[in-house]
Coordinates of C-alpha atoms in Angstrom, one line a residue:
X1321 CA 35.2 12.8 -118.3
X1322 CA 32.5 15.2 -117.0
X1323 CA 30.1 14.2 -119.8
X1324 CA 30.6 10.5 -119.0
X1325 CA 29.8 11.2 -115.4
X1326 CA 26.6 13.0 -116.5
X1327 CA 25.6 10.1 -118.8
X1328 CA 26.1 7.6 -116.0
X1329 CA 24.1 9.7 -113.6
X1330 CA 21.2 10.0 -116.1
X1331 CA 21.2 6.2 -116.6
X1332 CA 21.1 5.6 -112.8
X1333 CA 18.2 8.1 -112.5
X1334 CA 16.3 6.4 -115.3
X1335 CA 16.9 3.0 -113.7
X1336 CA 15.7 4.3 -110.4
X1337 CA 12.6 5.9 -112.0
X1338 CA 11.8 2.6 -113.7
X1339 CA 12.0 0.6 -110.5
X1340 CA 9.8 3.2 -108.7
X1341 CA 7.2 3.1 -111.5
X1342 CA 6.8 -0.7 -111.3
X1343 CA 6.6 -0.9 -107.6
X1344 CA 3.3 0.9 -107.2
X1345 CA 1.7 -1.3 -109.9
X1346 CA 2.7 -4.4 -108.0
X1347 CA 1.4 -2.9 -104.8
X1348 CA -1.9 -2.1 -106.4
X1349 CA -2.4 -5.6 -107.6
X1350 CA -1.5 -7.0 -104.2
X1351 CA -3.8 -4.6 -102.4
X1352 CA -6.7 -5.5 -104.7
X1353 CA -6.0 -9.2 -104.3
X1354 CA -6.3 -8.8 -100.6
X1355 CA -9.7 -7.1 -100.9
X1356 CA -8.7 -3.5 -100.6
X1357 CA -9.7 -0.5 -102.8
X1358 CA -6.9 1.6 -104.1
X1359 CA -6.7 5.3 -105.2
X1360 CA -4.1 6.5 -107.7
X1361 CA -3.6 9.0 -110.5
X1362 CA -3.8 7.3 -113.9
X1363 CA -1.0 8.3 -116.3
X1364 CA -1.4 9.0 -120.0
X1365 CA -4.3 10.2 -122.1
X1366 CA -5.9 6.9 -123.2
X1367 CA -8.9 7.6 -120.8
X1368 CA -9.2 11.4 -121.6
X1369 CA -11.6 13.1 -121.1
X1370 CA -12.6 10.9 -118.1
X1371 CA -9.2 11.3 -116.6
X1372 CA -6.9 14.3 -117.0
X1373 CA -3.3 13.3 -116.1
X1374 CA -2.1 15.1 -113.0
X1375 CA -5.5 16.2 -112.0
X1376 CA -7.9 13.3 -111.6
X1377 CA -7.6 10.1 -109.5
X1378 CA -9.2 6.7 -109.8
X1379 CA -10.6 4.6 -107.0
X1380 CA -10.5 1.0 -108.0
X1381 CA -12.0 -1.8 -106.0
X1382 CA -11.5 -5.6 -106.2
X1383 CA -13.9 -7.3 -108.7
X1384 CA -15.3 -10.7 -109.6
X1385 CA -14.5 -10.7 -113.4
X1386 CA -17.8 -12.6 -113.9
X1387 CA -19.7 -9.5 -112.8
X1388 CA -18.0 -7.1 -115.2
X1389 CA -20.2 -5.8 -118.0
X1390 CA -20.0 -3.5 -121.0
X1391 CA -19.2 0.1 -120.0
X1392 CA -17.4 -0.8 -116.8
X1393 CA -13.9 0.6 -116.5
X1394 CA -11.6 -2.1 -115.4
X1395 CA -7.9 -2.3 -114.3
X1396 CA -6.2 -5.1 -116.1
X1397 CA -2.7 -6.4 -116.6
X1398 CA -1.5 -6.9 -120.2
X1399 CA 0.4 -10.2 -120.7
X1400 CA 3.9 -9.5 -119.6
X1401 CA 3.2 -5.8 -119.4
X1402 CA 1.7 -3.0 -117.5
X1403 CA -1.5 -2.3 -115.6
X1404 CA -4.1 -0.5 -117.8
X1405 CA -7.4 1.2 -116.9
X1406 CA -9.8 1.0 -119.9
X1407 CA -13.5 0.6 -120.6
X1408 CA -15.1 -2.7 -121.5
X1409 CA -16.3 -2.5 -125.1
X1410 CA -17.7 -6.0 -125.3
X1411 CA -17.7 -9.2 -123.2
X1412 CA -18.0 -12.5 -125.0
X1413 CA -18.2 -15.4 -122.7
X1414 CA -15.1 -15.2 -120.5
X1415 CA -13.3 -12.9 -123.0
X1416 CA -13.1 -9.1 -122.7
X1417 CA -12.5 -6.5 -125.4
X1418 CA -11.5 -3.1 -124.0
X1419 CA -10.9 0.4 -125.3
X1420 CA -9.6 3.7 -123.9
X1421 CA -12.1 6.6 -123.9
X1422 CA -9.6 8.5 -126.1
X1423 CA -8.9 5.6 -128.4
X1424 CA -10.6 3.8 -131.3
X1425 CA -8.6 0.6 -131.3
X1426 CA -10.2 -2.3 -129.4
X1427 CA -7.8 -4.5 -127.4
X1428 CA -8.7 -8.1 -126.9
X1429 CA -9.5 -10.8 -126.3
X1430 CA -8.4 -10.5 -122.7
X1431 CA -8.9 -13.2 -120.1
X1432 CA -10.7 -13.0 -116.7
X1433 CA -7.5 -13.6 -114.8
X1434 CA -6.1 -10.3 -116.3
X1435 CA -8.9 -8.3 -114.7
X1436 CA -7.7 -6.9 -111.4
X1437 CA -10.3 -4.3 -110.4
X1438 CA -13.2 -2.1 -111.3
X1439 CA -13.4 1.7 -111.2
X1440 CA -15.9 2.7 -108.5
X1441 CA -15.1 6.5 -108.1
X1442 CA -13.4 9.4 -109.9
X1443 CA -11.8 12.0 -107.7
X1444 CA -11.6 15.4 -109.4
X1445 CA -10.4 18.5 -107.5
X1446 CA -11.2 16.8 -104.2
X1447 CA -14.8 15.9 -105.2
X1448 CA -15.8 12.2 -105.5
X1449 CA -18.0 10.9 -108.3
X1450 CA -19.5 7.4 -108.2
X1451 CA -19.5 5.3 -111.3
X1452 CA -22.8 3.9 -110.1
X1453 CA -24.4 7.4 -110.7
X1454 CA -27.1 7.2 -113.4
X1455 CA -25.8 10.2 -115.2
X1456 CA -22.3 8.8 -115.3
X1457 CA -23.6 5.4 -116.7
X1458 CA -25.7 7.3 -119.3
X1459 CA -22.8 9.4 -120.5
X1460 CA -20.4 6.4 -120.5
X1461 CA -22.9 4.5 -122.7
X1462 CA -23.1 7.3 -125.2
X1463 CA -19.3 7.6 -125.3
X1464 CA -19.0 3.9 -126.0
X1465 CA -21.6 4.2 -128.8
X1466 CA -19.7 7.1 -130.3
X1467 CA -16.4 5.1 -130.4
X1468 CA -16.2 4.9 -134.3
X1469 CA -16.4 8.7 -134.7
X1470 CA -14.4 9.8 -131.6
X1471 CA -11.4 10.9 -133.7
X1472 CA -13.6 13.3 -135.6
X1473 CA -15.2 14.6 -132.4
X1474 CA -11.8 15.1 -130.9
X1475 CA -10.6 17.1 -133.9
X1476 CA -13.7 19.3 -133.9
X1477 CA -13.4 19.9 -130.2
X1478 CA -9.7 20.7 -130.5
X1479 CA -10.5 23.1 -133.3
X1480 CA -13.2 24.9 -131.3
X1481 CA -10.9 25.1 -128.3
X1482 CA -8.1 26.6 -130.5
X1483 CA -10.5 29.1 -132.1
X1484 CA -12.0 30.1 -128.8
X1485 CA -8.6 30.5 -127.3
X1486 CA -7.8 33.1 -130.0
X1487 CA -10.7 35.2 -129.0
X1488 CA -13.3 34.0 -131.5
X1489 CA -16.7 33.2 -130.1
X1490 CA -17.8 30.3 -132.4
X1491 CA -16.5 27.3 -134.3

């Protein structure tokens, strides 16, 4: 009997968490549609190293999809799905192809009506960084160009980090 009560309580908590997690996404879209910028913490590792979950925040502003270009980070809604923050790999006419900074698979084609906003600032430890900054644009361009070999780079960096963590000074 006690175990059934615990299972029921867990299911109710899961349901409550699911409803809470969808409400902010709807609010984000609504705020953007009314011309407001929004600030939130992206979840997951698809945009690592640009965003570290639990540390970094994104400031997203409304956007005219026709003005989006390669390298921009856009907030979009997957058909029947979630809001996602990924970088534009390619734009072909009115179609967009996007990829997370920590991914190699390209998603698309996506439509203009799926594009909800554009990343304009990154907030890290209280400091704000503009995506219009020349250095940011340069590094983002290099990161896009490196997309085919990112998995190899990630493995090398993880190996170096592990080795350095064990007190060794080189990879």
